[in-house]
Coordinates of C-alpha atoms and ligand atoms in Angstrom, one line a residue:
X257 CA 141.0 -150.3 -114.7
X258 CA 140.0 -149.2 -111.3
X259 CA 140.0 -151.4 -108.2
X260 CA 136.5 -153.2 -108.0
X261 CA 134.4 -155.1 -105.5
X262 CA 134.2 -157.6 -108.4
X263 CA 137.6 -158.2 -109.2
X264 CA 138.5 -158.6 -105.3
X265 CA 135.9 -161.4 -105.3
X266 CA 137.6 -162.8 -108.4
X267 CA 140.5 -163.0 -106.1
X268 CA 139.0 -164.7 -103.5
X269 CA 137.3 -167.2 -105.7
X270 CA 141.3 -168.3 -106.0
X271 CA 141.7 -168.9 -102.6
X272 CA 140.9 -172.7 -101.5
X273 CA 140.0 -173.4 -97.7
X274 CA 143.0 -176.2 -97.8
X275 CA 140.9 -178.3 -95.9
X276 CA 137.7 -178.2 -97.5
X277 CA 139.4 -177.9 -100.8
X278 CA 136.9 -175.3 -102.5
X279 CA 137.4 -171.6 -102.8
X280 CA 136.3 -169.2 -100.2
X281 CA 133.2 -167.7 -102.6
X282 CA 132.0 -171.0 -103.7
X283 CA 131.8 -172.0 -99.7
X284 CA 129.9 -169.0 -98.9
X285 CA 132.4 -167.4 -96.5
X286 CA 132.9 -164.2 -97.7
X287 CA 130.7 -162.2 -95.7
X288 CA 132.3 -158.5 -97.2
X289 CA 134.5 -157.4 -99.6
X290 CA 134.2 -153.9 -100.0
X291 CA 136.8 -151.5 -101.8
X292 CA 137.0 -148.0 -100.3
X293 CA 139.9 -145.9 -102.9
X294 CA 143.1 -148.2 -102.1
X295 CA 141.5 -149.9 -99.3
X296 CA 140.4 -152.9 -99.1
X297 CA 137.5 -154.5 -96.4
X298 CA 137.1 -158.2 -95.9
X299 CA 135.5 -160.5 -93.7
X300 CA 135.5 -164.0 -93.9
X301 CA 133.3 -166.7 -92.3
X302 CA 135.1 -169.5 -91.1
X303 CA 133.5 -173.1 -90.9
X304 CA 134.7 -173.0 -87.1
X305 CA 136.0 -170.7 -84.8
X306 CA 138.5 -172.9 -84.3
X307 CA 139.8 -173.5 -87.3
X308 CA 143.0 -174.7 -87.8
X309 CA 143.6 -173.0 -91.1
X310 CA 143.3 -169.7 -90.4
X311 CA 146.6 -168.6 -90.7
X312 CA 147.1 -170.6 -94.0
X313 CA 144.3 -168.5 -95.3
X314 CA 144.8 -165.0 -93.6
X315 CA 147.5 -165.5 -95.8
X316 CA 146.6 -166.9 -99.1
X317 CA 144.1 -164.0 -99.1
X318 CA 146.5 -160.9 -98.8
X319 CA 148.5 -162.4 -101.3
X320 CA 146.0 -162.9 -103.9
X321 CA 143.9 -159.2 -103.1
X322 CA 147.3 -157.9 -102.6
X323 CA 148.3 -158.5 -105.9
X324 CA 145.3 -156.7 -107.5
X325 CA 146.4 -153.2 -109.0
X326 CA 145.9 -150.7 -107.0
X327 CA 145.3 -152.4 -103.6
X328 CA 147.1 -150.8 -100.5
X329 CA 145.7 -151.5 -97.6
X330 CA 144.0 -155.2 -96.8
X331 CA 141.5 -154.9 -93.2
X332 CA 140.9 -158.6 -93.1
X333 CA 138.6 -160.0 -90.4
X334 CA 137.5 -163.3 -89.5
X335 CA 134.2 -164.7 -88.0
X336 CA 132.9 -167.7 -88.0
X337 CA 129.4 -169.8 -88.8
X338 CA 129.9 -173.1 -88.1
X339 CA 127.7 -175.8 -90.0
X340 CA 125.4 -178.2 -88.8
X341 CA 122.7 -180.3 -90.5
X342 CA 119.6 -178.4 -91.9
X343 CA 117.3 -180.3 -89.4
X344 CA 119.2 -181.6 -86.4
X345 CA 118.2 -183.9 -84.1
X346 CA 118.4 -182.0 -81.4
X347 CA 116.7 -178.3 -81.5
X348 CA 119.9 -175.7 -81.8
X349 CA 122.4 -178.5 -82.0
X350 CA 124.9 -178.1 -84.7
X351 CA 127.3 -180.7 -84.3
X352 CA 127.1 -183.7 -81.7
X353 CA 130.4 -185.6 -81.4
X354 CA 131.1 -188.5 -79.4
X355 CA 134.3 -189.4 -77.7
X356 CA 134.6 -193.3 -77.3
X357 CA 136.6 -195.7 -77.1
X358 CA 135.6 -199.5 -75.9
X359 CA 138.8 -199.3 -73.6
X360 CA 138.2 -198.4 -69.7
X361 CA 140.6 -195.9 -68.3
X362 CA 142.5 -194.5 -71.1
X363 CA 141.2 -191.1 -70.9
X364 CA 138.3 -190.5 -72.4
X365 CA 136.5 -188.1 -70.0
X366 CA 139.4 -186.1 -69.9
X367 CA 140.3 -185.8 -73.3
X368 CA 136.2 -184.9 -73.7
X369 CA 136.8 -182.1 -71.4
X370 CA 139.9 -180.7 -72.4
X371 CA 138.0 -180.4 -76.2
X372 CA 135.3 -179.2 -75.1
X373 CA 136.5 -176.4 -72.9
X374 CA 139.4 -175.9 -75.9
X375 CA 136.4 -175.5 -78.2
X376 CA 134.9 -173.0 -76.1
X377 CA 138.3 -171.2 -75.4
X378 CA 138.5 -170.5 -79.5
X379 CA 135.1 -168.6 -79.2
X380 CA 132.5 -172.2 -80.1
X381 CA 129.2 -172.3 -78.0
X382 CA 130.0 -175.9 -76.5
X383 CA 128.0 -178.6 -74.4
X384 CA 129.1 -181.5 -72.9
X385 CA 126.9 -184.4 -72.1
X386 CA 128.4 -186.9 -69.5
X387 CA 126.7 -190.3 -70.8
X388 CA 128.4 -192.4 -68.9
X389 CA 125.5 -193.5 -66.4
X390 CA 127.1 -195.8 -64.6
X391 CA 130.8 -194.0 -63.9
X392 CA 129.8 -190.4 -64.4
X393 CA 133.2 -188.2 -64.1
X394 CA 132.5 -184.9 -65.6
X395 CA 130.8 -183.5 -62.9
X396 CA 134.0 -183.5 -60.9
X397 CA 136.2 -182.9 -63.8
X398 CA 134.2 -179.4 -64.7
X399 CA 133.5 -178.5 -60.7
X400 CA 129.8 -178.6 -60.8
X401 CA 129.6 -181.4 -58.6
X402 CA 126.8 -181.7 -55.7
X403 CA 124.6 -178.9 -57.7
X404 CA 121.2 -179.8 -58.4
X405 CA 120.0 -179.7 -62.2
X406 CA 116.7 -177.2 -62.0
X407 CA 114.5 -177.2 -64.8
X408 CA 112.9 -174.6 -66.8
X409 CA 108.6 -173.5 -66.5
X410 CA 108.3 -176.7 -69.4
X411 CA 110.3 -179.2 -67.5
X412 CA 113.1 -179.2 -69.2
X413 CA 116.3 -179.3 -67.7
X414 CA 118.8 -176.1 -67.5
X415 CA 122.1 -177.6 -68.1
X416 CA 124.9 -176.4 -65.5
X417 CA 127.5 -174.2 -66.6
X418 CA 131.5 -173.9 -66.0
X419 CA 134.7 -172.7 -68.2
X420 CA 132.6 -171.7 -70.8
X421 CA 131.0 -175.0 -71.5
X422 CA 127.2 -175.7 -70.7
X423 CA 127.2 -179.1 -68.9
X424 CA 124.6 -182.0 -67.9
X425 CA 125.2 -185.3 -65.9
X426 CA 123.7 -188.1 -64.6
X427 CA 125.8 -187.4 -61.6
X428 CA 123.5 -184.1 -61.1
X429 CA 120.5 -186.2 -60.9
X430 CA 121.0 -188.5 -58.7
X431 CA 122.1 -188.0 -54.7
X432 CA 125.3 -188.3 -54.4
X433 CA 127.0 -192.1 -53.8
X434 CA 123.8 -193.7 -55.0
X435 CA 124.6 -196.7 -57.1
X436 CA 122.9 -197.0 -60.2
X437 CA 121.4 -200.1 -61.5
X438 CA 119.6 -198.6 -64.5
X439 CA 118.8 -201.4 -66.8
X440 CA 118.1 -200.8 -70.6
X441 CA 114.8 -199.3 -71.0
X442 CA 115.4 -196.4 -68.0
X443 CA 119.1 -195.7 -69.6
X444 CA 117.6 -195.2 -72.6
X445 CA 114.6 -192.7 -71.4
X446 CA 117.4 -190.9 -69.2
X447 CA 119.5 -190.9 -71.8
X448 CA 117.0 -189.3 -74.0
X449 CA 115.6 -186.9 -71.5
X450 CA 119.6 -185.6 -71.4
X451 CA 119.7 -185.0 -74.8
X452 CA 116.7 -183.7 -76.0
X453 CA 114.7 -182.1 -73.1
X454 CA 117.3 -179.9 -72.1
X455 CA 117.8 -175.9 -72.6
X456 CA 120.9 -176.5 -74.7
X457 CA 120.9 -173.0 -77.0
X458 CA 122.8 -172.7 -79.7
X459 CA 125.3 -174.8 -79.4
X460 CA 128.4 -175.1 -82.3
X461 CA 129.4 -179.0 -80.6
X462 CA 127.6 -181.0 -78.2
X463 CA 130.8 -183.4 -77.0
X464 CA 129.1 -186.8 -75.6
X465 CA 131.5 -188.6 -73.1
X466 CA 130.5 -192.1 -73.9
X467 CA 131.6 -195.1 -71.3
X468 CA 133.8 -197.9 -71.8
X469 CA 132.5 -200.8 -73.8
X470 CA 130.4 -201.2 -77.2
X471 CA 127.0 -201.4 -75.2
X472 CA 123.3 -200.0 -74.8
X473 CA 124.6 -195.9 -74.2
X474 CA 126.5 -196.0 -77.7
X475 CA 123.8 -198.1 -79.3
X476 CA 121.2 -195.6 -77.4
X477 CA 123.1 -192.2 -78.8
X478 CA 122.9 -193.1 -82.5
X479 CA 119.3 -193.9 -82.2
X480 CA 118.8 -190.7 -80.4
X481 CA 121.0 -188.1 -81.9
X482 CA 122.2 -187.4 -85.6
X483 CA 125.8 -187.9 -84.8
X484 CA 128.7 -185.8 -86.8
X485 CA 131.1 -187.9 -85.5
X486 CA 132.7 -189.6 -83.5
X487 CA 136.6 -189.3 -81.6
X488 CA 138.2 -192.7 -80.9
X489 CA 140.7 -192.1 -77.9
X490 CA 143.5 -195.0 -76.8
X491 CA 146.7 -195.6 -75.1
X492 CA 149.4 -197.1 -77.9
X493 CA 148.7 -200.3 -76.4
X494 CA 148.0 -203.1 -77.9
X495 CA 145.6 -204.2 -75.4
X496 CA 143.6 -200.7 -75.7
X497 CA 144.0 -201.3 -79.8
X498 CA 142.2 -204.1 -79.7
X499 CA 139.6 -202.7 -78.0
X500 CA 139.6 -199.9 -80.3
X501 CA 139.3 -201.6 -83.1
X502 CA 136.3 -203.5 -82.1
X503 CA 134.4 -199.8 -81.4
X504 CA 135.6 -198.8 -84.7
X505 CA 133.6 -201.7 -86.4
X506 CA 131.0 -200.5 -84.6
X507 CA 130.5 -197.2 -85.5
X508 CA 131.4 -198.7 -89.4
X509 CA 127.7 -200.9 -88.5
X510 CA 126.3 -197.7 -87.1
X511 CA 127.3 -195.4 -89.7
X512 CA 128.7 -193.2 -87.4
X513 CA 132.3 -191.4 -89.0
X514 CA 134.6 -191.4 -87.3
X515 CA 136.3 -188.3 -87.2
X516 CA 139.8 -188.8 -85.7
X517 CA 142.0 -190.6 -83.0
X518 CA 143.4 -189.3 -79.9
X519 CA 146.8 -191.3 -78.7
X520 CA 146.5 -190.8 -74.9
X521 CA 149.2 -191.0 -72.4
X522 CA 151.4 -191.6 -75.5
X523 CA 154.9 -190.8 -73.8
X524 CA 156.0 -189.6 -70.6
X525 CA 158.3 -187.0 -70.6
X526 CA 161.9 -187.5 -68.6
X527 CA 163.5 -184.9 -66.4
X528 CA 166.0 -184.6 -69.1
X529 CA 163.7 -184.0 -72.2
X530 CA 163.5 -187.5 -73.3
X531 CA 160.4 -189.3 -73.5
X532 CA 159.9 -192.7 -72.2
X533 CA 157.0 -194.9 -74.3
X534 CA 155.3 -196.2 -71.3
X535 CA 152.4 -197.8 -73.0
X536 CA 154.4 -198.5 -76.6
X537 CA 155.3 -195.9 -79.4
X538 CA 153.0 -194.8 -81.8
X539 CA 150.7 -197.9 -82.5
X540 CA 146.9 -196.0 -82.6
X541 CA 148.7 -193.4 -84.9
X542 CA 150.3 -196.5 -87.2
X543 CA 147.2 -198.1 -86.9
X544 CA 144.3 -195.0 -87.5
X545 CA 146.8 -193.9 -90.7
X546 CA 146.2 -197.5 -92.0
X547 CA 142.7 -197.1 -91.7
X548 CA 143.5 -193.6 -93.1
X549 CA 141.8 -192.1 -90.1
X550 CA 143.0 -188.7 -89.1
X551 CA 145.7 -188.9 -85.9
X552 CA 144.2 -185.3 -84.2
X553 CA 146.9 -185.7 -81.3
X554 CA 149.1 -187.2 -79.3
X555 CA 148.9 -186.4 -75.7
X556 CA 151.5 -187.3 -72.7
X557 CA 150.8 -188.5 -70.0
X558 CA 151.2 -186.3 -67.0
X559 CA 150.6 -185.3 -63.4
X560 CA 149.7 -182.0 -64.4
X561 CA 146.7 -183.5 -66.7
X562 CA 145.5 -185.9 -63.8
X563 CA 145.6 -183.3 -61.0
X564 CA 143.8 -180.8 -63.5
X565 CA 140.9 -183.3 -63.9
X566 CA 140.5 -184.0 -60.1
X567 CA 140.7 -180.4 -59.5
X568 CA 137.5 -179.3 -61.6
X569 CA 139.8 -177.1 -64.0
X570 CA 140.6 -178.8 -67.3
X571 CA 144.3 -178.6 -68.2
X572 CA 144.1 -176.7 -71.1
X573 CA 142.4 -173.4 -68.5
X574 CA 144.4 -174.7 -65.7
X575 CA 148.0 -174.6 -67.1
X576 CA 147.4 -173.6 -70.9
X577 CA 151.3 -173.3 -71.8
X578 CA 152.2 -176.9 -71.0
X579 CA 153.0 -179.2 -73.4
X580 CA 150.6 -181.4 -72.7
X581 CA 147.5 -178.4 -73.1
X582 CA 149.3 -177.5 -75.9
X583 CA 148.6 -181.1 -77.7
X584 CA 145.0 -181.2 -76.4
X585 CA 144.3 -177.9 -77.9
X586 CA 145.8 -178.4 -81.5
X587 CA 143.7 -182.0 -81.1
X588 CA 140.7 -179.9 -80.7
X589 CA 141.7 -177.0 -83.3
X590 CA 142.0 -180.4 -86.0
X591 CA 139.0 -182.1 -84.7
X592 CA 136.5 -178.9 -85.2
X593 CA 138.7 -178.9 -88.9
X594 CA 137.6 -182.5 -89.2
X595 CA 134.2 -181.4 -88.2
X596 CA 133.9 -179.2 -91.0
X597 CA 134.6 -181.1 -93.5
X598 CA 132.4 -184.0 -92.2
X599 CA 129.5 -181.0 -92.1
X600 CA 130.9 -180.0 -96.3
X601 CA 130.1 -183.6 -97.1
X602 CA 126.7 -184.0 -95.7
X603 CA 125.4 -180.7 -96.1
X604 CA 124.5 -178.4 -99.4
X605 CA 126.6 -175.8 -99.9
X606 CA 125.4 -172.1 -98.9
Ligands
ATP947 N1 147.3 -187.7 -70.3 C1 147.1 -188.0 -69.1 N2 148.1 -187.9 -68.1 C2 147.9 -188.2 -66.8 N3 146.7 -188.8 -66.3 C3 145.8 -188.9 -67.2 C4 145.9 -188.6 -68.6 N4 144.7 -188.9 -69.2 C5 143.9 -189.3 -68.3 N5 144.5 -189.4 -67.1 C6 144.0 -189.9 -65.8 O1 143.7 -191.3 -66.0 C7 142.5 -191.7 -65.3 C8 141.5 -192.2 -66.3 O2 141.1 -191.1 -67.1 P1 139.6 -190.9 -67.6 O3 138.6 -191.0 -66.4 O4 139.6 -189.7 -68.4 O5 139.4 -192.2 -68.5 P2 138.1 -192.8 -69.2 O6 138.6 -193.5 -70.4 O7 137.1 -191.8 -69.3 O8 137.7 -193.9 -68.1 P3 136.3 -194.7 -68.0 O9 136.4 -195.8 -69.0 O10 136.3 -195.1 -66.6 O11 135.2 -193.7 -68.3 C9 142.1 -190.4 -64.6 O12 142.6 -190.4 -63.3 C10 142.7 -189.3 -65.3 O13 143.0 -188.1 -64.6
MG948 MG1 135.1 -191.8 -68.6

């Protein structure tokens, strides 16, 4: 029997996406499979250009097209289509994540921007939204500070751009050092106006950077915006936990998933290679694997990280080999997984 387009496809129906737990054909991600003699031409869609499986599959698939008779050759490519809901809230918006917490200070607007240009870095068209009216940060922590938002012939606003990552916040719109004493109503319409009337594209993941606390912005956001998900971030401490905990039950009211936790300034690590537990050891991870929550990271705390931030250059561009930008982008490689299969749930497949 000669080689066949059929019978590679047979093959690939073999091969589960480990994550997603469904073959490749079933998923829709095989794009091509064409035989040419005792070649063999593949491409395969990945749910994320991030994905954190690839290799696992790269190789699952030569194994099982390489055992066909008469293959010799496998040209495997990947590309990528990430999923998004059929009709989403926001025009081109595929996914919109928030990062939260309920705890002040633990790292929320860093660890937003260190996904989000990690995202972009693996090939994802990314925004990042800085909804924290009152404290806005990523201005400064993406270098676009004191530029003036224009907007486009409809009024809508023309996000700024920087390491690959399209970019809007309140600190854009108002002078700069000018208190704001929004209340409810005017948050919301800004709010609103941020999301929705501005030139986002395409976008793959629209990271919101949410500010501390359980209050009118996170309430705001799910009102506004279909939300995929959402990223708890805290320090092991049991003070942050608490804190945590209390968001958690309110994205459970919300209905909000939440897609992962990020353990921030978990360890600091010691001229010598140890690691001193500043902040405890490992209590968000004990606690998110009781909730069976996926752990998407463990970060250390480091000068390096903060002198990143206040420099405008996110770590992971900045100084990608650390060990530090190494953990925030394997966080983000799991959270886009985690993304996926939130997406797989929710979504008919292709
Ligand atoms: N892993 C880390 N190592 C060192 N410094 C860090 C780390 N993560 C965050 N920081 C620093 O800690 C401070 C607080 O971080 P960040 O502003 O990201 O927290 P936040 O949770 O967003 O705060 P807020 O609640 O005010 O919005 C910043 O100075 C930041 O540079
Ligand atoms: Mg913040």
């Amino acid at each position: 029997m000669s080689l066949s387009e059929s019978m590679v496809l047979d093959a690939l129906g073999t091969v589960n996406d480990p994550e997603l737990n469904q073959d490749l054909v079933s998923l829709g991600m095989v794009e091509r499979a064409v035989v040419d003699g005792s070649q063999v031409h593949i491409k395969v869609n990945l749910t994320t250009p991030a994905c954190p499986m690839k290799a696992e599959i790269e190789r699952d698939v030569k194994t099982a097209v390489g055992a066909l008779p008469g293959v010799d050759t496998i040209h495997l490519e990947f590309g990528s289509n990430v999923r998004g809901a059929e009709q989403p809230s926001i025009p081109g918006v595929k996914n919109v994540v928030a990062v939260g917490s309920g705890k002040g200070g633990v790292g929320k607007s860093t660890v937003a921007a260190n996904i989000a240009a990690s995202l972009a870095l693996e090939g994802a068209s990314v925004g990042l939204l800085d909804a924290d009216i009152y404290g806005p940060s990523q201005a400064k922590m993406f270098s676009v500070e004191g530029k003036r938002l224009m907007a486009d012939d409809e009024k809508n606003i023309i996000p700024l751009r920087n390491h690959g990552v399209k970019i809007i916040s309140v600190a854009n719109l108002v002078e700069d050092g000018q208190a704001l004493t929004w209340r409810g109503p005017i948050l919301h319409g800004t709010l609103t106006q941020m999301l929705q009337q501005t030139v986002w594209g395409e976008l793959d993941y629209l990271i919101v950077d949410l500010p501390p606390g359980t209050g009118d912005v996170q309430l705001s956001l799910t009102q506004l915006a279909n939300v995929t998900g959402a990223v708890l971030v805290t320090t092991p401490q049991e003070m942050s936990m608490v804190v945590v905990r209390r968001a958690h039950t309110m994205l459970r009211k919300t209905h909000v998933p939440v897609l992962g936790l990020i353990e921030n300034m978990a360890w600091y690590a010691l001229p010598g290679g140890e690691r001193d537990y500043i902040f405890g050891e490992g209590v968000g991870s004990t606690w998110a694997e009781q909730e069976r929550i996926p752990v998407l990271g463990q970060i250390p705390i480091s000068r390096s990280v903060r002198e990143s931030g206040d420099a405008g250059t996110p770590i992971v561009i900045s100084d990608p080999d650390t060990e530090q930008a190494q953990a925030l982008r394997s966080a983000a490689r799991t959270l886009a997984g985690q993304i996926s299969i939130q997406s797989l749930n929710t979504l008919p497949v292709l």
